[in-house]
C-alpha cells in the first residue's frame, strides 16, 4: 500500500514494528516492511518512514479491494498523550509474493595476483555460488573495476578467478554489490476489542 506517516505524529515509524491497521471494517495488528520504488521499478527496503513523503508498506493481512483507505495506530491501550494516528495510506495491490529487496555487500580478499588477473577468496562459500555470479561486476576499495570469471578447482571452496582493469594489490579488499529479497513476516492478529459480546 502507499503509506505516509501522519504529520502530527511525533516519531517516525520503524520497519518491523507492529502497527494496528484499520482497513474498511477490519482492525488487525501486523508487521509492515517499508520500501521505496526506484526509477528502474525496484522496491528498495527502508529502515524508517520518510519524513514528509509517501513510501510503500508491505504487510500480511486479509484481502481488501484496492483504493481502500488505511489508518495505522501504534498502541490502542491506555490514555496516551499526543496524537495517536501514526500513519495513513491507501491499498495499491494484493500480492502473495513480496518484491522488496535490500542491498548486500559481499567482501573478498585476493590470494594470488598476476598482471590484471587475481584469485579471490572469502566472497562465496561454494563453486555453485560462483557460477551464479559469473560475469558480475566487482570493485576494489581503491576503485579498480573487475569481473568474476570462473571458479577455481583447487584452494578454498568459493574461490574464483577475476579480471581487473589494472593490477590490484594484495592488501586490496574486493567487494560485490548485490540485492537480496526481504522476507515479510506472516503475522496477523485480529483486534476484537470493539466487537459486542452478545453478538
mmCIF file of N, CA, C and O in Angstrom, residues 44-146:
data_model
loop_
_atom_site.group_PDB
_atom_site.id
_atom_site.type_symbol
_atom_site.label_atom_id
_atom_site.label_comp_id
_atom_site.label_asym_id
_atom_site.label_seq_id
_atom_site.Cartn_x
_atom_site.Cartn_y
_atom_site.Cartn_z
ATOM 1 N N UNK A 44 13.086 -0.766 -2.995
ATOM 2 C CA UNK A 44 14.255 -0.769 -2.105
ATOM 3 C C UNK A 44 13.808 -0.625 -0.656
ATOM 4 O O UNK A 44 13.012 0.242 -0.321
ATOM 5 N N UNK A 45 14.322 -1.488 0.205
ATOM 6 C CA UNK A 45 13.980 -1.565 1.634
ATOM 7 C C UNK A 45 14.352 -0.262 2.357
ATOM 8 O O UNK A 45 15.416 0.310 2.112
ATOM 9 N N UNK A 46 13.463 0.206 3.231
ATOM 10 C CA UNK A 46 13.736 1.388 4.068
ATOM 11 C C UNK A 46 13.651 0.985 5.537
ATOM 12 O O UNK A 46 12.765 0.223 5.916
ATOM 13 N N UNK A 47 14.571 1.515 6.361
ATOM 14 C CA UNK A 47 14.534 1.214 7.797
ATOM 15 C C UNK A 47 13.435 2.018 8.501
ATOM 16 O O UNK A 47 12.824 1.550 9.443
ATOM 17 N N UNK A 48 13.224 3.253 8.038
ATOM 18 C CA UNK A 48 12.236 4.135 8.665
ATOM 19 C C UNK A 48 11.351 4.773 7.594
ATOM 20 O O UNK A 48 11.725 4.816 6.426
ATOM 21 N N UNK A 49 10.197 5.321 8.015
ATOM 22 C CA UNK A 49 9.346 6.040 7.064
ATOM 23 C C UNK A 49 9.977 7.390 6.757
ATOM 24 O O UNK A 49 10.535 8.023 7.654
ATOM 25 N N UNK A 50 9.873 7.869 5.504
ATOM 26 C CA UNK A 50 10.405 9.206 5.196
ATOM 27 C C UNK A 50 9.617 10.285 5.945
ATOM 28 O O UNK A 50 8.456 10.078 6.304
ATOM 29 N N UNK A 51 10.239 11.439 6.169
ATOM 30 C CA UNK A 51 9.641 12.498 6.991
ATOM 31 C C UNK A 51 8.363 13.078 6.367
ATOM 32 O O UNK A 51 7.316 13.073 6.980
ATOM 33 N N UNK A 52 8.433 13.599 5.140
ATOM 34 C CA UNK A 52 7.249 14.232 4.525
ATOM 35 C C UNK A 52 6.955 13.628 3.156
ATOM 36 O O UNK A 52 6.593 14.333 2.228
ATOM 37 N N UNK A 53 7.162 12.346 3.019
ATOM 38 C CA UNK A 53 6.998 11.692 1.723
ATOM 39 C C UNK A 53 6.228 10.388 1.875
ATOM 40 O O UNK A 53 6.222 9.794 2.944
ATOM 41 N N UNK A 54 5.613 9.950 0.776
ATOM 42 C CA UNK A 54 4.975 8.636 0.777
ATOM 43 C C UNK A 54 6.042 7.555 0.642
ATOM 44 O O UNK A 54 7.120 7.803 0.109
ATOM 45 N N UNK A 55 5.731 6.360 1.124
ATOM 46 C CA UNK A 55 6.577 5.192 0.869
ATOM 47 C C UNK A 55 5.635 4.008 0.646
ATOM 48 O O UNK A 55 4.426 4.143 0.785
ATOM 49 N N UNK A 56 6.182 2.859 0.299
ATOM 50 C CA UNK A 56 5.367 1.648 0.139
ATOM 51 C C UNK A 56 5.445 0.861 1.439
ATOM 52 O O UNK A 56 6.515 0.758 2.018
ATOM 53 N N UNK A 57 4.331 0.332 1.890
ATOM 54 C CA UNK A 57 4.328 -0.543 3.067
ATOM 55 C C UNK A 57 3.770 -1.897 2.639
ATOM 56 O O UNK A 57 2.707 -1.969 2.034
ATOM 57 N N UNK A 58 4.510 -2.961 2.933
ATOM 58 C CA UNK A 58 4.077 -4.318 2.589
ATOM 59 C C UNK A 58 3.849 -5.075 3.892
ATOM 60 O O UNK A 58 4.750 -5.117 4.730
ATOM 61 N N UNK A 59 2.668 -5.632 4.064
ATOM 62 C CA UNK A 59 2.386 -6.395 5.284
ATOM 63 C C UNK A 59 1.391 -7.503 4.987
ATOM 64 O O UNK A 59 0.775 -7.533 3.929
ATOM 65 N N UNK A 60 1.259 -8.400 5.943
ATOM 66 C CA UNK A 60 0.410 -9.588 5.817
ATOM 67 C C UNK A 60 -0.962 -9.260 6.407
ATOM 68 O O UNK A 60 -1.050 -8.759 7.529
ATOM 69 N N UNK A 61 -2.030 -9.528 5.659
ATOM 70 C CA UNK A 61 -3.367 -9.225 6.159
ATOM 71 C C UNK A 61 -4.441 -9.824 5.281
ATOM 72 O O UNK A 61 -4.151 -10.524 4.314
ATOM 73 N N UNK A 62 -5.722 -9.538 5.590
ATOM 74 C CA UNK A 62 -6.821 -10.095 4.791
ATOM 75 C C UNK A 62 -6.945 -9.395 3.435
ATOM 76 O O UNK A 62 -6.402 -8.309 3.245
ATOM 77 N N UNK A 63 -7.675 -10.008 2.527
ATOM 78 C CA UNK A 63 -7.859 -9.413 1.200
ATOM 79 C C UNK A 63 -8.853 -8.260 1.272
ATOM 80 O O UNK A 63 -9.943 -8.409 1.819
ATOM 81 N N UNK A 64 -8.447 -7.119 0.712
ATOM 82 C CA UNK A 64 -9.329 -5.947 0.643
ATOM 83 C C UNK A 64 -9.240 -5.370 -0.771
ATOM 84 O O UNK A 64 -8.215 -5.532 -1.433
ATOM 85 N N UNK A 65 -10.293 -4.705 -1.252
ATOM 86 C CA UNK A 65 -10.213 -4.139 -2.605
ATOM 87 C C UNK A 65 -9.215 -2.995 -2.688
ATOM 88 O O UNK A 65 -9.022 -2.274 -1.704
ATOM 89 N N UNK A 66 -8.554 -2.807 -3.838
ATOM 90 C CA UNK A 66 -7.640 -1.665 -3.998
ATOM 91 C C UNK A 66 -8.374 -0.340 -3.808
ATOM 92 O O UNK A 66 -9.589 -0.257 -3.951
ATOM 93 N N UNK A 67 -7.601 0.701 -3.479
ATOM 94 C CA UNK A 67 -8.086 2.065 -3.186
ATOM 95 C C UNK A 67 -8.872 2.152 -1.877
ATOM 96 O O UNK A 67 -9.578 3.120 -1.647
ATOM 97 N N UNK A 68 -8.768 1.143 -1.005
ATOM 98 C CA UNK A 68 -9.375 1.217 0.328
ATOM 99 C C UNK A 68 -8.454 2.029 1.231
ATOM 100 O O UNK A 68 -7.237 1.860 1.199
ATOM 101 N N UNK A 69 -9.027 2.900 2.040
ATOM 102 C CA UNK A 69 -8.240 3.731 2.957
ATOM 103 C C UNK A 69 -7.684 2.922 4.107
ATOM 104 O O UNK A 69 -8.280 1.938 4.553
ATOM 105 N N UNK A 70 -6.503 3.347 4.599
ATOM 106 C CA UNK A 70 -5.817 2.652 5.700
ATOM 107 C C UNK A 70 -5.512 3.652 6.804
ATOM 108 O O UNK A 70 -5.094 4.773 6.527
ATOM 109 N N UNK A 71 -5.705 3.211 8.036
ATOM 110 C CA UNK A 71 -5.338 4.009 9.199
ATOM 111 C C UNK A 71 -4.454 3.141 10.074
ATOM 112 O O UNK A 71 -4.778 1.974 10.290
ATOM 113 N N UNK A 72 -3.332 3.666 10.564
ATOM 114 C CA UNK A 72 -2.418 2.868 11.395
ATOM 115 C C UNK A 72 -2.218 3.545 12.748
ATOM 116 O O UNK A 72 -2.009 4.754 12.809
ATOM 117 N N UNK A 73 -2.328 2.747 13.806
ATOM 118 C CA UNK A 73 -2.149 3.252 15.177
ATOM 119 C C UNK A 73 -1.118 2.362 15.850
ATOM 120 O O UNK A 73 -1.130 1.147 15.676
ATOM 121 N N UNK A 74 -0.210 2.989 16.653
ATOM 122 C CA UNK A 74 0.830 2.184 17.301
ATOM 123 C C UNK A 74 0.306 1.424 18.506
ATOM 124 O O UNK A 74 0.567 0.250 18.651
ATOM 125 N N UNK A 75 -0.429 2.119 19.394
ATOM 126 C CA UNK A 75 -0.955 1.444 20.594
ATOM 127 C C UNK A 75 -2.415 1.799 20.802
ATOM 128 O O UNK A 75 -2.813 2.941 20.608
ATOM 129 N N UNK A 76 -3.205 0.822 21.234
ATOM 130 C CA UNK A 76 -4.627 1.059 21.495
ATOM 131 C C UNK A 76 -4.907 1.253 22.980
ATOM 132 O O UNK A 76 -5.870 1.895 23.346
ATOM 133 N N UNK A 77 -4.064 0.690 23.838
ATOM 134 C CA UNK A 77 -4.365 0.661 25.277
ATOM 135 C C UNK A 77 -3.981 1.973 25.949
ATOM 136 O O UNK A 77 -3.011 2.621 25.573
ATOM 137 N N UNK A 78 -4.758 2.329 26.969
ATOM 138 C CA UNK A 78 -4.410 3.456 27.830
ATOM 139 C C UNK A 78 -4.680 4.815 27.200
ATOM 140 O O UNK A 78 -4.839 4.948 25.995
ATOM 141 N N UNK A 79 -4.703 5.853 28.042
ATOM 142 C CA UNK A 79 -4.862 7.226 27.566
ATOM 143 C C UNK A 79 -3.491 7.806 27.296
ATOM 144 O O UNK A 79 -2.827 8.329 28.188
ATOM 145 N N UNK A 80 -3.043 7.681 26.042
ATOM 146 C CA UNK A 80 -1.709 8.152 25.690
ATOM 147 C C UNK A 80 -1.765 9.624 25.322
ATOM 148 O O UNK A 80 -2.661 10.051 24.593
ATOM 149 N N UNK A 81 -0.806 10.415 25.814
ATOM 150 C CA UNK A 81 -0.784 11.828 25.419
ATOM 151 C C UNK A 81 -0.308 11.971 23.970
ATOM 152 O O UNK A 81 0.408 11.119 23.453
ATOM 153 N N UNK A 82 -0.721 13.051 23.337
ATOM 154 C CA UNK A 82 -0.260 13.293 21.967
ATOM 155 C C UNK A 82 -1.199 12.695 20.935
ATOM 156 O O UNK A 82 -2.215 12.078 21.268
ATOM 157 N N UNK A 83 -0.832 12.856 19.690
ATOM 158 C CA UNK A 83 -1.663 12.402 18.569
ATOM 159 C C UNK A 83 -1.460 10.925 18.349
ATOM 160 O O UNK A 83 -0.327 10.468 18.235
ATOM 161 N N UNK A 84 -2.562 10.154 18.297
ATOM 162 C CA UNK A 84 -2.442 8.694 18.279
ATOM 163 C C UNK A 84 -2.299 8.099 16.880
ATOM 164 O O UNK A 84 -1.697 7.053 16.718
ATOM 165 N N UNK A 85 -2.884 8.742 15.849
ATOM 166 C CA UNK A 85 -2.850 8.157 14.498
ATOM 167 C C UNK A 85 -1.427 8.265 13.955
ATOM 168 O O UNK A 85 -0.892 9.354 13.781
ATOM 169 N N UNK A 86 -0.794 7.112 13.727
ATOM 170 C CA UNK A 86 0.612 7.089 13.299
ATOM 171 C C UNK A 86 0.759 7.379 11.819
ATOM 172 O O UNK A 86 1.653 8.094 11.402
ATOM 173 N N UNK A 87 -0.103 6.752 11.000
ATOM 174 C CA UNK A 87 0.066 6.873 9.552
ATOM 175 C C UNK A 87 -1.260 6.647 8.845
ATOM 176 O O UNK A 87 -2.185 6.062 9.401
ATOM 177 N N UNK A 88 -1.312 7.137 7.617
ATOM 178 C CA UNK A 88 -2.475 6.910 6.763
ATOM 179 C C UNK A 88 -1.977 6.381 5.427
ATOM 180 O O UNK A 88 -0.804 6.529 5.097
ATOM 181 N N UNK A 89 -2.879 5.775 4.663
ATOM 182 C CA UNK A 89 -2.447 5.245 3.378
ATOM 183 C C UNK A 89 -3.619 4.740 2.562
ATOM 184 O O UNK A 89 -4.782 4.914 2.933
ATOM 185 N N UNK A 90 -3.280 4.104 1.445
ATOM 186 C CA UNK A 90 -4.289 3.551 0.552
ATOM 187 C C UNK A 90 -3.762 2.239 -0.028
ATOM 188 O O UNK A 90 -2.573 2.114 -0.308
ATOM 189 N N UNK A 91 -4.651 1.243 -0.156
ATOM 190 C CA UNK A 91 -4.261 -0.065 -0.698
ATOM 191 C C UNK A 91 -3.993 0.073 -2.196
ATOM 192 O O UNK A 91 -4.799 0.634 -2.922
ATOM 193 N N UNK A 92 -2.833 -0.436 -2.642
ATOM 194 C CA UNK A 92 -2.489 -0.379 -4.063
ATOM 195 C C UNK A 92 -2.747 -1.716 -4.755
ATOM 196 O O UNK A 92 -3.370 -1.758 -5.797
ATOM 197 N N UNK A 93 -2.239 -2.813 -4.166
ATOM 198 C CA UNK A 93 -2.417 -4.121 -4.808
ATOM 199 C C UNK A 93 -2.355 -5.241 -3.780
ATOM 200 O O UNK A 93 -1.827 -5.058 -2.682
ATOM 201 N N UNK A 94 -2.894 -6.385 -4.164
ATOM 202 C CA UNK A 94 -2.822 -7.592 -3.338
ATOM 203 C C UNK A 94 -1.897 -8.565 -4.041
ATOM 204 O O UNK A 94 -2.084 -8.859 -5.214
ATOM 205 N N UNK A 95 -0.872 -9.024 -3.325
ATOM 206 C CA UNK A 95 0.106 -9.925 -3.943
ATOM 207 C C UNK A 95 0.631 -10.877 -2.882
ATOM 208 O O UNK A 95 1.004 -10.447 -1.792
ATOM 209 N N UNK A 96 0.637 -12.159 -3.211
ATOM 210 C CA UNK A 96 1.135 -13.161 -2.252
ATOM 211 C C UNK A 96 2.651 -13.102 -2.136
ATOM 212 O O UNK A 96 3.215 -13.424 -1.093
ATOM 213 N N UNK A 97 3.326 -12.692 -3.220
ATOM 214 C CA UNK A 97 4.792 -12.631 -3.181
ATOM 215 C C UNK A 97 5.243 -11.192 -2.952
ATOM 216 O O UNK A 97 4.575 -10.255 -3.367
ATOM 217 N N UNK A 98 6.383 -11.049 -2.295
ATOM 218 C CA UNK A 98 6.916 -9.715 -1.995
ATOM 219 C C UNK A 98 8.052 -9.381 -2.949
ATOM 220 O O UNK A 98 8.838 -10.247 -3.316
ATOM 221 N N UNK A 99 8.161 -8.104 -3.334
ATOM 222 C CA UNK A 99 9.210 -7.690 -4.269
ATOM 223 C C UNK A 99 10.249 -6.795 -3.602
ATOM 224 O O UNK A 99 11.051 -6.173 -4.282
ATOM 225 N N UNK A 100 10.207 -6.689 -2.270
ATOM 226 C CA UNK A 100 11.113 -5.781 -1.553
ATOM 227 C C UNK A 100 12.507 -6.393 -1.487
ATOM 228 O O UNK A 100 12.664 -7.563 -1.142
ATOM 229 N N UNK A 101 13.534 -5.586 -1.833
ATOM 230 C CA UNK A 101 14.921 -6.066 -1.787
ATOM 231 C C UNK A 101 15.783 -5.073 -1.008
ATOM 232 O O UNK A 101 15.454 -3.890 -0.918
ATOM 233 N N UNK A 102 16.857 -5.589 -0.438
ATOM 234 C CA UNK A 102 17.811 -4.680 0.215
ATOM 235 C C UNK A 102 19.222 -4.971 -0.254
ATOM 236 O O UNK A 102 19.512 -6.059 -0.755
ATOM 237 N N UNK A 103 20.110 -3.983 -0.068
ATOM 238 C CA UNK A 103 21.486 -4.085 -0.555
ATOM 239 C C UNK A 103 22.276 -5.106 0.251
ATOM 240 O O UNK A 103 22.090 -5.222 1.460
ATOM 241 N N UNK A 104 23.143 -5.823 -0.459
ATOM 242 C CA UNK A 104 24.042 -6.771 0.200
ATOM 243 C C UNK A 104 25.428 -6.581 -0.393
ATOM 244 O O UNK A 104 25.578 -6.529 -1.618
ATOM 245 N N UNK A 105 26.428 -6.424 0.471
ATOM 246 C CA UNK A 105 27.801 -6.217 0.010
ATOM 247 C C UNK A 105 28.619 -7.456 0.344
ATOM 248 O O UNK A 105 28.793 -7.781 1.517
ATOM 249 N N UNK A 106 29.071 -8.171 -0.684
ATOM 250 C CA UNK A 106 29.911 -9.356 -0.480
ATOM 251 C C UNK A 106 31.373 -8.930 -0.538
ATOM 252 O O UNK A 106 31.770 -8.217 -1.462
ATOM 253 N N UNK A 107 32.161 -9.366 0.442
ATOM 254 C CA UNK A 107 33.557 -8.922 0.551
ATOM 255 C C UNK A 107 34.500 -10.113 0.420
ATOM 256 O O UNK A 107 34.265 -11.173 0.998
ATOM 257 N N UNK A 108 35.574 -9.939 -0.356
ATOM 258 C CA UNK A 108 36.592 -10.977 -0.529
ATOM 259 C C UNK A 108 37.984 -10.368 -0.554
ATOM 260 O O UNK A 108 38.145 -9.150 -0.665
ATOM 261 N N UNK A 109 39.004 -11.242 -0.458
ATOM 262 C CA UNK A 109 40.404 -10.773 -0.476
ATOM 263 C C UNK A 109 41.191 -11.536 -1.533
ATOM 264 O O UNK A 109 40.955 -12.728 -1.747
ATOM 265 N N UNK A 110 42.154 -10.862 -2.198
ATOM 266 C CA UNK A 110 42.969 -11.556 -3.205
ATOM 267 C C UNK A 110 43.995 -12.489 -2.545
ATOM 268 O O UNK A 110 44.569 -12.151 -1.517
ATOM 269 N N UNK A 111 44.192 -13.684 -3.138
ATOM 270 C CA UNK A 111 45.206 -14.613 -2.624
ATOM 271 C C UNK A 111 46.434 -14.630 -3.535
ATOM 272 O O UNK A 111 47.562 -14.650 -3.054
ATOM 273 N N UNK A 112 46.216 -14.637 -4.867
ATOM 274 C CA UNK A 112 47.327 -14.584 -5.827
ATOM 275 C C UNK A 112 47.014 -13.513 -6.849
ATOM 276 O O UNK A 112 45.859 -13.350 -7.253
ATOM 277 N N UNK A 113 48.046 -12.792 -7.275
ATOM 278 C CA UNK A 113 47.836 -11.728 -8.264
ATOM 279 C C UNK A 113 48.812 -11.917 -9.413
ATOM 280 O O UNK A 113 50.020 -12.050 -9.210
ATOM 281 N N UNK A 114 48.256 -11.970 -10.641
ATOM 282 C CA UNK A 114 49.065 -11.925 -11.855
ATOM 283 C C UNK A 114 48.853 -10.533 -12.443
ATOM 284 O O UNK A 114 48.373 -9.652 -11.738
ATOM 285 N N UNK A 115 49.133 -10.334 -13.723
ATOM 286 C CA UNK A 115 49.061 -8.975 -14.287
ATOM 287 C C UNK A 115 47.726 -8.279 -13.960
ATOM 288 O O UNK A 115 47.656 -7.465 -13.051
ATOM 289 N N UNK A 116 46.708 -8.566 -14.722
ATOM 290 C CA UNK A 116 45.392 -7.982 -14.446
ATOM 291 C C UNK A 116 44.399 -9.020 -13.936
ATOM 292 O O UNK A 116 43.216 -8.760 -13.843
ATOM 293 N N UNK A 117 44.920 -10.206 -13.610
ATOM 294 C CA UNK A 117 44.076 -11.298 -13.113
ATOM 295 C C UNK A 117 44.433 -11.561 -11.660
ATOM 296 O O UNK A 117 45.585 -11.415 -11.268
ATOM 297 N N UNK A 118 43.426 -11.929 -10.870
ATOM 298 C CA UNK A 118 43.682 -12.251 -9.462
ATOM 299 C C UNK A 118 42.770 -13.389 -9.035
ATOM 300 O O UNK A 118 41.694 -13.586 -9.606
ATOM 301 N N UNK A 119 43.254 -14.165 -8.046
ATOM 302 C CA UNK A 119 42.436 -15.209 -7.436
ATOM 303 C C UNK A 119 41.854 -14.624 -6.147
ATOM 304 O O UNK A 119 42.603 -14.179 -5.278
ATOM 305 N N UNK A 120 40.523 -14.624 -6.045
ATOM 306 C CA UNK A 120 39.843 -14.021 -4.896
ATOM 307 C C UNK A 120 39.212 -15.124 -4.056
ATOM 308 O O UNK A 120 38.618 -16.050 -4.596
ATOM 309 N N UNK A 121 39.335 -15.013 -2.731
ATOM 310 C CA UNK A 121 38.687 -15.994 -1.839
ATOM 311 C C UNK A 121 37.941 -15.256 -0.731
ATOM 312 O O UNK A 121 38.204 -14.084 -0.462
ATOM 313 N N UNK A 122 37.010 -15.960 -0.109
ATOM 314 C CA UNK A 122 36.267 -15.398 1.027
ATOM 315 C C UNK A 122 34.971 -14.697 0.656
ATOM 316 O O UNK A 122 34.215 -14.289 1.535
ATOM 317 N N UNK A 123 34.713 -14.539 -0.644
ATOM 318 C CA UNK A 123 33.481 -13.850 -1.049
ATOM 319 C C UNK A 123 32.301 -14.814 -1.126
ATOM 320 O O UNK A 123 31.197 -14.480 -0.722
ATOM 321 N N UNK A 124 32.548 -16.017 -1.654
ATOM 322 C CA UNK A 124 31.489 -17.019 -1.802
ATOM 323 C C UNK A 124 31.853 -18.275 -1.014
ATOM 324 O O UNK A 124 33.010 -18.477 -0.661
ATOM 325 N N UNK A 125 30.856 -19.128 -0.758
ATOM 326 C CA UNK A 125 31.075 -20.341 0.041
ATOM 327 C C UNK A 125 31.230 -21.607 -0.795
ATOM 328 O O UNK A 125 31.747 -22.594 -0.298
ATOM 329 N N UNK A 126 30.742 -21.575 -2.047
ATOM 330 C CA UNK A 126 30.827 -22.785 -2.870
ATOM 331 C C UNK A 126 30.982 -22.413 -4.339
ATOM 332 O O UNK A 126 30.758 -21.265 -4.726
ATOM 333 N N UNK A 127 31.361 -23.422 -5.155
ATOM 334 C CA UNK A 127 31.511 -23.202 -6.593
ATOM 335 C C UNK A 127 30.168 -22.896 -7.254
ATOM 336 O O UNK A 127 30.111 -22.204 -8.265
ATOM 337 N N UNK A 128 29.098 -23.402 -6.669
ATOM 338 C CA UNK A 128 27.760 -23.147 -7.203
ATOM 339 C C UNK A 128 27.412 -21.655 -7.098
ATOM 340 O O UNK A 128 26.862 -21.066 -8.029
ATOM 341 N N UNK A 129 27.778 -21.034 -5.960
ATOM 342 C CA UNK A 129 27.543 -19.600 -5.777
ATOM 343 C C UNK A 129 28.346 -18.793 -6.788
ATOM 344 O O UNK A 129 27.859 -17.810 -7.339
ATOM 345 N N UNK A 130 29.597 -19.231 -7.038
ATOM 346 C CA UNK A 130 30.457 -18.535 -8.001
ATOM 347 C C UNK A 130 29.835 -18.602 -9.389
ATOM 348 O O UNK A 130 29.774 -17.594 -10.107
ATOM 349 N N UNK A 131 29.343 -19.794 -9.786
ATOM 350 C CA UNK A 131 28.759 -19.955 -11.124
ATOM 351 C C UNK A 131 27.523 -19.079 -11.299
ATOM 352 O O UNK A 131 27.219 -18.632 -12.394
ATOM 353 N N UNK A 132 26.815 -18.818 -10.201
ATOM 354 C CA UNK A 132 25.645 -17.942 -10.280
ATOM 355 C C UNK A 132 26.052 -16.492 -10.511
ATOM 356 O O UNK A 132 25.311 -15.718 -11.112
ATOM 357 N N UNK A 133 27.219 -16.102 -10.015
ATOM 358 C CA UNK A 133 27.674 -14.711 -10.127
ATOM 359 C C UNK A 133 28.696 -14.508 -11.245
ATOM 360 O O UNK A 133 29.365 -13.487 -11.279
ATOM 361 N N UNK A 134 28.833 -15.488 -12.137
ATOM 362 C CA UNK A 134 29.784 -15.337 -13.253
ATOM 363 C C UNK A 134 29.406 -14.138 -14.112
ATOM 364 O O UNK A 134 28.253 -13.991 -14.503
ATOM 365 N N UNK A 135 30.382 -13.274 -14.387
ATOM 366 C CA UNK A 135 30.128 -12.075 -15.190
ATOM 367 C C UNK A 135 29.690 -10.874 -14.379
ATOM 368 O O UNK A 135 29.525 -9.783 -14.925
ATOM 369 N N UNK A 136 29.509 -11.047 -13.057
ATOM 370 C CA UNK A 136 29.097 -9.926 -12.205
ATOM 371 C C UNK A 136 30.243 -8.937 -12.045
ATOM 372 O O UNK A 136 31.413 -9.325 -12.030
ATOM 373 N N UNK A 137 29.911 -7.667 -11.925
ATOM 374 C CA UNK A 137 30.959 -6.649 -11.767
ATOM 375 C C UNK A 137 31.360 -6.544 -10.297
ATOM 376 O O UNK A 137 30.514 -6.569 -9.402
ATOM 377 N N UNK A 138 32.667 -6.453 -10.070
ATOM 378 C CA UNK A 138 33.215 -6.303 -8.719
ATOM 379 C C UNK A 138 34.106 -5.070 -8.704
ATOM 380 O O UNK A 138 34.481 -4.547 -9.763
ATOM 381 N N UNK A 139 34.457 -4.613 -7.503
ATOM 382 C CA UNK A 139 35.296 -3.421 -7.381
ATOM 383 C C UNK A 139 36.218 -3.555 -6.187
ATOM 384 O O UNK A 139 35.871 -4.221 -5.215
ATOM 385 N N UNK A 140 37.370 -2.909 -6.272
ATOM 386 C CA UNK A 140 38.249 -2.849 -5.103
ATOM 387 C C UNK A 140 37.973 -1.538 -4.381
ATOM 388 O O UNK A 140 37.331 -0.643 -4.929
ATOM 389 N N UNK A 141 38.482 -1.425 -3.163
ATOM 390 C CA UNK A 141 38.287 -0.208 -2.371
ATOM 391 C C UNK A 141 38.946 0.984 -3.066
ATOM 392 O O UNK A 141 38.445 2.110 -3.010
ATOM 393 N N UNK A 142 40.068 0.738 -3.754
ATOM 394 C CA UNK A 142 40.771 1.825 -4.448
ATOM 395 C C UNK A 142 40.073 2.241 -5.746
ATOM 396 O O UNK A 142 40.490 3.186 -6.396
ATOM 397 N N UNK A 143 39.000 1.540 -6.140
ATOM 398 C CA UNK A 143 38.204 1.967 -7.289
ATOM 399 C C UNK A 143 38.485 1.232 -8.586
ATOM 400 O O UNK A 143 37.963 1.610 -9.627
ATOM 401 N N UNK A 144 39.308 0.171 -8.552
ATOM 402 C CA UNK A 144 39.606 -0.600 -9.777
ATOM 403 C C UNK A 144 38.457 -1.569 -10.025
ATOM 404 O O UNK A 144 38.122 -2.389 -9.165
ATOM 405 N N UNK A 145 37.855 -1.466 -11.215
ATOM 406 C CA UNK A 145 36.700 -2.323 -11.531
ATOM 407 C C UNK A 145 37.152 -3.650 -12.120
ATOM 408 O O UNK A 145 38.212 -3.719 -12.753
ATOM 409 N N UNK A 146 36.332 -4.683 -11.911
ATOM 410 C CA UNK A 146 36.670 -6.010 -12.431
ATOM 411 C C UNK A 146 35.433 -6.845 -12.683
ATOM 412 O O UNK A 146 34.306 -6.363 -12.565
#
